[in-house]
């Protein structure tokens, strides 16, 4: 176990004490519920899965019971959603800031460089996006030692699980309606979650505002469920398609500038003193946002690089990538930093350095492939935000549901799809 604090058993429910028969009943009901309500994903072990609709489905990995989370911190995260929506919008309008902040990264990261090229072309054309649609998810962990809610990152492209997260909340409510009394838990303490409806509503409103009903002829809204990873562009034709979409008058979710505003490098630049002030006017909003920033540094910050070499377990190194599995942890942080120092090239500009956050560890029942495992786990809370704007008029700016992901505490990263994390919901305490 890599956690510093050891094991905290702070959950409202003491899982150790739950009777095995009851667990087996809940497992059975939860699996039936998942199949009936579409809490399912493609089953990789079935060859035709993903090719033939309705073939090869398995329940999504989920936690059997919701994880305890302080209501005050949940509210804090929800309140941040509209502020981050606004911040992404403001940053996206500052083409010079995006280009300059990513200029060193551009030299060493071919993928980010291609995105920046598309962005440059739009700047040259002086292209304006009058209708701007953002479907974001800002992720947080609750740092155990300081009891503070700290942001992991904000996703501005392909923010995932808005559909399944709602179902997991419903599953947990349903289990607590049936078994809550025996567990000493109240189903009403699982907050409502309508992420998928709110995202769909934002997309539909963007279509309405585009106001051209010639369907089949004119494309009004482009939503990217891919396009955030280099592997999504196996040839030049994908890059040409991305450019074509960007040049078009369609509403892009995200536009190239929203995409770039969501990079880790921009997150790190925004955390520098006096940068938020360039984009946000309201002092309280600025203070709220700053409070959730963890330590973030560029690799040309030699003082913090030295500290990270000394105590690598307290840091995470991140390249400009999305989708999980790209970060560097522990001894690898030290090795990579030492190598970059020795090489003396610009390659360091591909990464940012971040304070490692240590959430409290609790016992969880993790369900995967119909099997229930009990393990020590940590959780990450994502808050969805939907934003729609037409020129000066903000049509929609709201918090739009949540996603809880819980992963085995010994795993550094572990996405849901990668097999370490499960979908979860929360139980307000
Ligand atoms: P991605 O865009 O690939 O999802 P993230 O920044 O979210 O990149 O990192 C992936 C995962 O790594 C997170 O879901 C979290 O589990 C872990 N992680 C990222 N940053 C930190 C951090 N500062 N402290 C602890 N864990 C982190
Ligand atoms: Mg991300
Ligand atoms: Mg992430």
XYZ file of C-alpha atoms and ligand atoms in Angstrom:
458
model
C 0.000 0.000 0.000
C 1.410 3.351 -1.076
C -0.682 5.562 1.122
C 1.011 7.490 3.879
C -1.659 7.494 6.497
C -2.409 3.838 6.674
C -5.968 2.725 6.750
C -8.718 4.972 7.914
C -12.102 3.439 8.527
C -14.234 6.518 8.451
C -17.159 5.279 6.482
C -20.586 5.812 7.945
C -21.025 2.104 7.440
C -18.539 -0.324 8.920
C -18.239 -2.892 6.164
C -16.454 -5.338 8.429
C -19.655 -5.734 10.381
C -21.996 -6.405 7.456
C -23.335 -9.918 7.535
C -22.234 -12.123 4.628
C -25.763 -13.263 3.756
C -26.850 -9.681 3.397
C -23.858 -8.925 1.143
C -24.720 -11.902 -1.074
C -28.339 -10.720 -1.366
C -27.262 -7.210 -2.295
C -24.731 -8.517 -4.826
C -27.445 -10.585 -6.482
C -29.950 -7.723 -6.552
C -27.344 -5.269 -7.808
C -26.376 -7.552 -10.695
C -30.008 -8.076 -11.684
C -30.649 -4.328 -11.409
C -27.643 -3.578 -13.647
C -28.880 -5.889 -16.374
C -32.420 -4.530 -16.218
C -31.425 -0.866 -16.263
C -28.574 -0.883 -18.746
C -25.715 -0.399 -16.300
C -23.651 -2.398 -18.777
C -20.520 -2.109 -20.913
C -19.044 -4.174 -23.747
C -17.546 -7.471 -22.637
C -14.027 -7.766 -24.039
C -14.044 -11.519 -23.644
C -16.785 -11.809 -26.266
C -15.426 -11.531 -29.780
C -18.495 -9.954 -31.396
C -18.951 -7.467 -28.569
C -18.957 -3.908 -29.890
C -19.586 -5.112 -33.429
C -23.098 -6.515 -33.129
C -25.522 -4.456 -31.032
C -26.926 -6.352 -28.064
C -24.157 -8.958 -28.105
C -21.448 -9.324 -25.456
C -22.551 -7.066 -22.620
C -21.517 -7.259 -18.995
C -22.412 -5.125 -15.978
C -20.178 -2.054 -15.625
C -17.689 -2.327 -12.759
C -19.315 -0.671 -9.731
C -19.021 -0.323 -5.983
C -21.738 -2.230 -4.165
C -22.467 0.662 -1.796
C -21.903 4.420 -2.119
C -18.809 5.944 -0.564
C -19.180 8.370 2.349
C -18.367 11.950 1.443
C -18.778 15.134 3.504
C -21.741 17.180 2.309
C -19.822 20.452 2.711
C -17.106 19.303 0.323
C -19.659 18.014 -2.140
C -21.367 21.432 -2.138
C -18.000 23.127 -2.540
C -17.252 21.027 -5.632
C -20.724 21.699 -7.076
C -20.323 25.447 -6.579
C -17.065 25.361 -8.500
C -18.680 23.918 -11.638
C -20.164 27.119 -13.095
C -16.988 29.020 -12.216
C -14.812 26.528 -14.086
C -17.249 26.634 -17.012
C -16.776 30.394 -17.182
C -13.020 30.128 -16.698
C -12.619 27.669 -19.582
C -14.656 30.001 -21.781
C -12.568 33.046 -20.882
C -9.277 31.224 -21.336
C -10.447 29.862 -24.703
C -10.868 33.422 -25.972
C -7.254 34.313 -25.220
C -5.507 32.718 -28.172
C -2.200 34.338 -27.312
C -2.256 32.922 -23.768
C -2.946 29.408 -25.077
C -0.221 29.600 -27.723
C 2.384 31.146 -25.432
C 1.709 28.833 -22.489
C 2.069 25.801 -24.732
C 4.933 27.129 -26.883
C 7.689 25.093 -25.179
C 5.479 22.000 -25.072
C 4.840 22.412 -28.795
C 8.521 21.860 -29.571
C 8.668 18.444 -27.963
C 5.138 17.054 -28.099
C 4.044 16.360 -31.687
C 0.416 15.686 -30.711
C -0.072 18.952 -28.830
C 1.817 20.656 -31.649
C -0.762 19.478 -34.208
C -3.601 20.742 -32.032
C -1.832 24.083 -31.726
C -1.404 24.226 -35.509
C -5.159 23.941 -35.966
C -5.614 26.611 -33.326
C -3.091 28.904 -35.091
C -4.931 28.510 -38.382
C -8.173 29.583 -36.695
C -6.405 32.605 -35.207
C -5.065 33.556 -38.641
C -8.552 33.314 -40.099
C -9.790 35.354 -37.146
C -12.460 32.697 -36.740
C -14.995 33.454 -34.028
C -17.135 30.816 -32.365
C -20.359 32.665 -31.625
C -22.063 29.648 -30.076
C -19.884 27.900 -27.517
C -20.839 24.599 -25.910
C -18.863 23.096 -23.055
C -19.577 19.723 -21.467
C -16.867 19.496 -18.840
C -15.974 17.413 -15.827
C -13.774 18.739 -13.073
C -12.247 15.996 -10.923
C -11.267 16.239 -7.263
C -9.798 14.249 -4.447
C -10.265 15.017 -0.789
C -6.814 15.297 0.753
C -6.975 13.436 4.034
C -4.325 15.341 5.950
C -5.485 18.878 5.143
C -9.187 17.939 4.725
C -9.219 20.012 1.578
C -10.886 19.393 -1.737
C -8.156 19.510 -4.381
C -8.627 19.477 -8.120
C -7.028 16.669 -10.099
C -7.840 18.120 -13.509
C -10.601 19.517 -15.649
C -11.750 17.604 -18.716
C -13.031 19.651 -21.627
C -13.138 16.875 -24.225
C -15.028 13.577 -24.121
C -15.923 13.913 -20.436
C -16.932 10.341 -19.855
C -19.539 8.384 -17.883
C -22.309 10.976 -17.725
C -24.693 8.147 -18.650
C -23.465 5.333 -16.425
C -22.828 7.589 -13.416
C -26.551 8.403 -13.183
C -27.383 4.711 -13.220
C -24.935 3.936 -10.407
C -26.556 6.628 -8.242
C -29.940 5.038 -8.976
C -28.640 1.561 -8.239
C -27.313 2.691 -4.856
C -30.551 4.450 -3.984
C -32.500 1.386 -4.927
C -30.292 -0.895 -2.792
C -30.622 1.469 0.159
C -34.391 1.643 -0.237
C -34.417 -2.149 0.186
C -31.585 -2.748 2.612
C -30.972 0.702 4.139
C -32.737 -0.073 7.360
C -30.638 -3.158 7.985
C -27.471 -1.236 7.088
C -28.407 1.869 9.029
C -28.241 3.973 5.868
C -30.746 6.399 4.365
C -31.299 6.275 0.584
C -32.009 10.019 0.520
C -28.393 10.741 1.322
C -27.344 9.638 -2.146
C -27.636 12.905 -4.107
C -29.723 12.925 -7.273
C -27.722 12.700 -10.469
C -29.086 13.777 -13.825
C -25.804 14.332 -15.670
C -26.909 12.600 -18.854
C -30.193 14.516 -19.139
C -28.488 17.844 -18.500
C -25.756 17.147 -21.062
C -28.360 16.098 -23.625
C -30.342 19.243 -22.883
C -27.277 21.428 -23.449
C -26.584 19.730 -26.777
C -30.208 20.078 -27.842
C -30.178 23.763 -26.923
C -27.013 24.268 -28.977
C -28.845 22.716 -31.927
C -31.832 25.008 -31.356
C -29.632 28.081 -31.136
C -27.826 27.122 -34.326
C -31.272 27.488 -35.806
C -31.027 25.664 -39.086
C -33.501 22.810 -39.297
C -32.180 21.400 -42.625
C -31.099 18.182 -40.997
C -29.227 15.840 -43.240
C -27.832 18.908 -44.975
C -26.184 21.156 -42.429
C -24.356 19.891 -39.361
C -25.254 22.001 -36.355
C -23.367 20.379 -33.480
C -20.209 18.264 -33.456
C -19.599 16.267 -30.287
C -16.202 14.605 -29.866
C -16.232 11.234 -28.158
C -12.716 10.728 -29.534
C -9.943 12.955 -30.774
C -8.119 13.488 -27.476
C -5.450 10.816 -27.965
C -2.723 10.460 -30.615
C -4.061 6.984 -31.463
C -7.325 8.627 -32.562
C -5.367 10.095 -35.490
C -3.749 7.086 -37.202
C -3.333 8.956 -40.507
C -3.462 12.433 -42.005
C -7.107 12.028 -42.904
C -8.190 12.218 -39.243
C -6.228 15.448 -38.849
C -7.844 16.809 -42.004
C -11.246 15.904 -40.582
C -10.456 17.668 -37.324
C -9.377 20.778 -39.224
C -12.463 20.664 -41.432
C -14.741 20.480 -38.392
C -12.918 23.371 -36.792
C -13.232 25.479 -39.953
C -16.941 24.743 -40.197
C -19.646 26.887 -38.690
C -20.956 23.970 -36.578
C -20.922 24.251 -32.789
C -17.933 22.176 -31.665
C -17.944 20.428 -28.323
C -15.150 21.116 -27.774
C -13.731 23.755 -30.095
C -9.963 23.556 -30.491
C -9.552 26.361 -27.953
C -11.767 24.629 -25.377
C -9.729 21.476 -25.975
C -6.434 23.302 -25.378
C -7.837 25.147 -22.344
C -8.260 21.722 -20.741
C -4.614 20.681 -21.021
C -2.538 20.027 -17.943
C -0.090 22.742 -18.967
C -2.849 25.353 -18.921
C -4.017 24.045 -15.531
C -0.484 24.603 -14.240
C -0.225 28.088 -15.803
C -3.550 29.100 -14.249
C -2.203 28.140 -10.833
C 0.604 30.717 -11.087
C 0.117 33.915 -9.078
C -2.103 36.568 -10.693
C -3.102 34.482 -13.695
C -6.672 33.680 -12.603
C -7.192 37.410 -12.164
C -6.707 37.867 -15.899
C -9.722 35.697 -16.626
C -12.152 36.015 -13.741
C -13.557 39.253 -12.332
C -15.271 38.119 -9.153
C -12.832 37.988 -6.221
C -14.813 35.340 -4.346
C -14.821 33.115 -7.400
C -11.073 33.543 -7.766
C -10.565 32.608 -4.124
C -12.764 29.506 -4.460
C -10.890 28.327 -7.526
C -7.467 29.006 -6.030
C -8.396 27.085 -2.888
C -8.910 23.890 -4.871
C -5.587 24.100 -6.719
C -2.997 21.596 -5.592
C 0.691 22.390 -6.004
C 1.422 22.611 -9.741
C 4.808 23.367 -11.255
C 6.531 23.616 -14.575
C 9.675 21.515 -14.934
C 11.780 24.628 -15.386
C 11.120 25.287 -11.698
C 14.428 23.815 -10.510
C 13.619 24.186 -6.807
C 10.534 21.978 -7.027
C 12.199 19.574 -9.421
C 14.930 19.056 -6.795
C 12.299 18.501 -4.111
C 10.565 15.954 -6.331
C 13.839 14.107 -6.904
C 14.289 13.910 -3.137
C 10.697 12.875 -2.346
C 9.241 11.466 -5.564
C 6.358 9.749 -3.749
C 4.903 13.187 -2.990
C 4.600 14.136 -6.665
C 2.956 13.092 -9.928
C 4.414 13.907 -13.348
C 1.924 14.452 -16.136
C 2.311 14.770 -19.902
C -0.296 16.546 -22.063
C -2.487 13.492 -22.468
C -5.997 12.363 -21.615
C -7.715 9.094 -20.941
C -5.693 7.731 -18.032
C -2.541 5.654 -17.840
C -0.141 8.410 -18.889
C 1.162 9.759 -15.594
C 4.413 8.976 -13.811
C 4.549 8.089 -10.092
C 6.935 7.152 -7.325
C 10.494 6.097 -8.179
C 9.744 6.659 -11.882
C 9.303 10.376 -11.129
C 12.828 10.499 -9.739
C 14.319 8.491 -12.604
C 12.569 10.525 -15.268
C 13.503 13.860 -13.697
C 17.143 12.797 -13.358
C 17.215 11.620 -16.955
C 15.645 14.848 -18.236
C 18.168 16.858 -16.232
C 21.064 14.846 -17.629
C 19.813 15.065 -21.219
C 19.395 18.819 -20.917
C 16.983 18.876 -23.876
C 13.617 20.612 -24.056
C 11.808 17.329 -23.438
C 10.956 18.462 -19.901
C 8.421 20.841 -21.455
C 6.199 17.876 -22.283
C 5.368 17.458 -18.580
C 4.060 19.253 -15.571
C 4.755 18.360 -11.968
C 1.926 18.084 -9.465
C 1.599 17.584 -5.744
C 0.379 14.076 -5.070
C -2.941 14.027 -3.243
C -3.622 11.351 -0.621
C -7.309 10.752 0.005
C -8.496 8.688 2.930
C -8.649 4.953 2.404
C -11.766 2.956 3.164
C -12.966 -0.602 2.762
C -15.131 -1.056 -0.317
C -16.984 -3.871 -2.051
C -15.851 -3.704 -5.666
C -17.958 -5.531 -8.272
C -16.398 -6.718 -11.503
C -17.434 -9.577 -13.796
C -20.117 -10.633 -11.357
C -17.600 -11.098 -8.556
C -17.455 -9.061 -5.373
C -14.022 -8.173 -3.929
C -13.466 -6.414 -0.650
C -10.477 -4.076 -0.768
C -9.055 -0.822 0.556
C -9.930 1.929 -1.866
C -9.767 5.665 -2.536
C -12.238 7.822 -4.422
C -12.207 10.663 -6.923
C -15.213 12.927 -7.351
C -16.008 14.384 -10.752
C -18.509 17.203 -11.142
C -20.029 17.727 -14.558
C -20.641 21.194 -15.864
C -22.651 22.278 -18.897
C -22.136 25.658 -20.523
C -23.803 27.225 -23.521
C -23.240 30.725 -24.687
C -24.207 32.791 -27.703
C -21.964 35.799 -28.007
C -22.593 37.832 -24.851
C -25.585 35.803 -23.738
C -25.053 32.875 -21.384
C -27.848 30.407 -22.108
C -26.730 27.727 -19.677
C -24.069 27.571 -16.981
C -24.695 24.870 -14.450
C -23.440 22.018 -12.386
C -24.779 18.921 -14.093
C -24.502 15.862 -11.906
C -21.487 13.958 -10.682
C -19.313 10.915 -11.095
C -17.629 9.058 -8.303
C -14.839 6.662 -9.186
C -13.295 4.386 -6.610
C -10.061 2.493 -7.111
C -7.959 0.062 -5.183
C -5.689 2.161 -2.975
C -2.527 0.411 -4.102
C -3.084 1.384 -7.739
C -1.582 4.679 -8.890
C -4.029 5.404 -11.592
C -6.304 2.678 -12.833
C -9.182 3.863 -14.981
C -12.565 2.161 -14.900
C -12.007 0.726 -18.372
C -8.433 -0.270 -17.506
C -9.733 -2.531 -14.754
C -8.655 -0.947 -11.449
C -11.423 1.528 -10.731
C -15.154 1.073 -10.393
C -18.062 3.470 -10.826
C -19.476 4.686 -7.572
C -21.790 7.283 -6.088
C -21.715 9.113 -2.816
C -23.369 9.028 0.547
C -23.459 12.465 2.130
C -22.245 12.690 5.711
P -6.275 11.927 -17.325
O -6.592 13.150 -18.116
O -5.475 10.944 -18.088
O -7.485 11.340 -16.681
P -5.513 12.729 -14.632
O -4.790 13.978 -14.308
O -6.939 12.691 -14.273
O -5.280 12.419 -16.184
O -4.768 11.526 -13.940
C -5.256 10.197 -14.031
C -5.465 9.604 -12.647
O -4.245 9.676 -11.902
C -6.487 10.315 -11.797
O -7.787 9.830 -12.057
C -6.005 9.979 -10.396
O -6.437 8.679 -10.026
C -4.504 9.942 -10.555
N -3.930 11.271 -10.211
C -3.751 12.302 -11.050
N -3.220 13.363 -10.418
C -3.059 12.993 -9.142
C -2.546 13.650 -7.972
N -2.094 14.886 -8.032
N -2.541 12.954 -6.810
C -3.000 11.676 -6.753
N -3.476 11.014 -7.813
C -3.514 11.648 -9.003
Mg -8.436 14.105 -18.282
Mg -8.655 12.247 -15.245
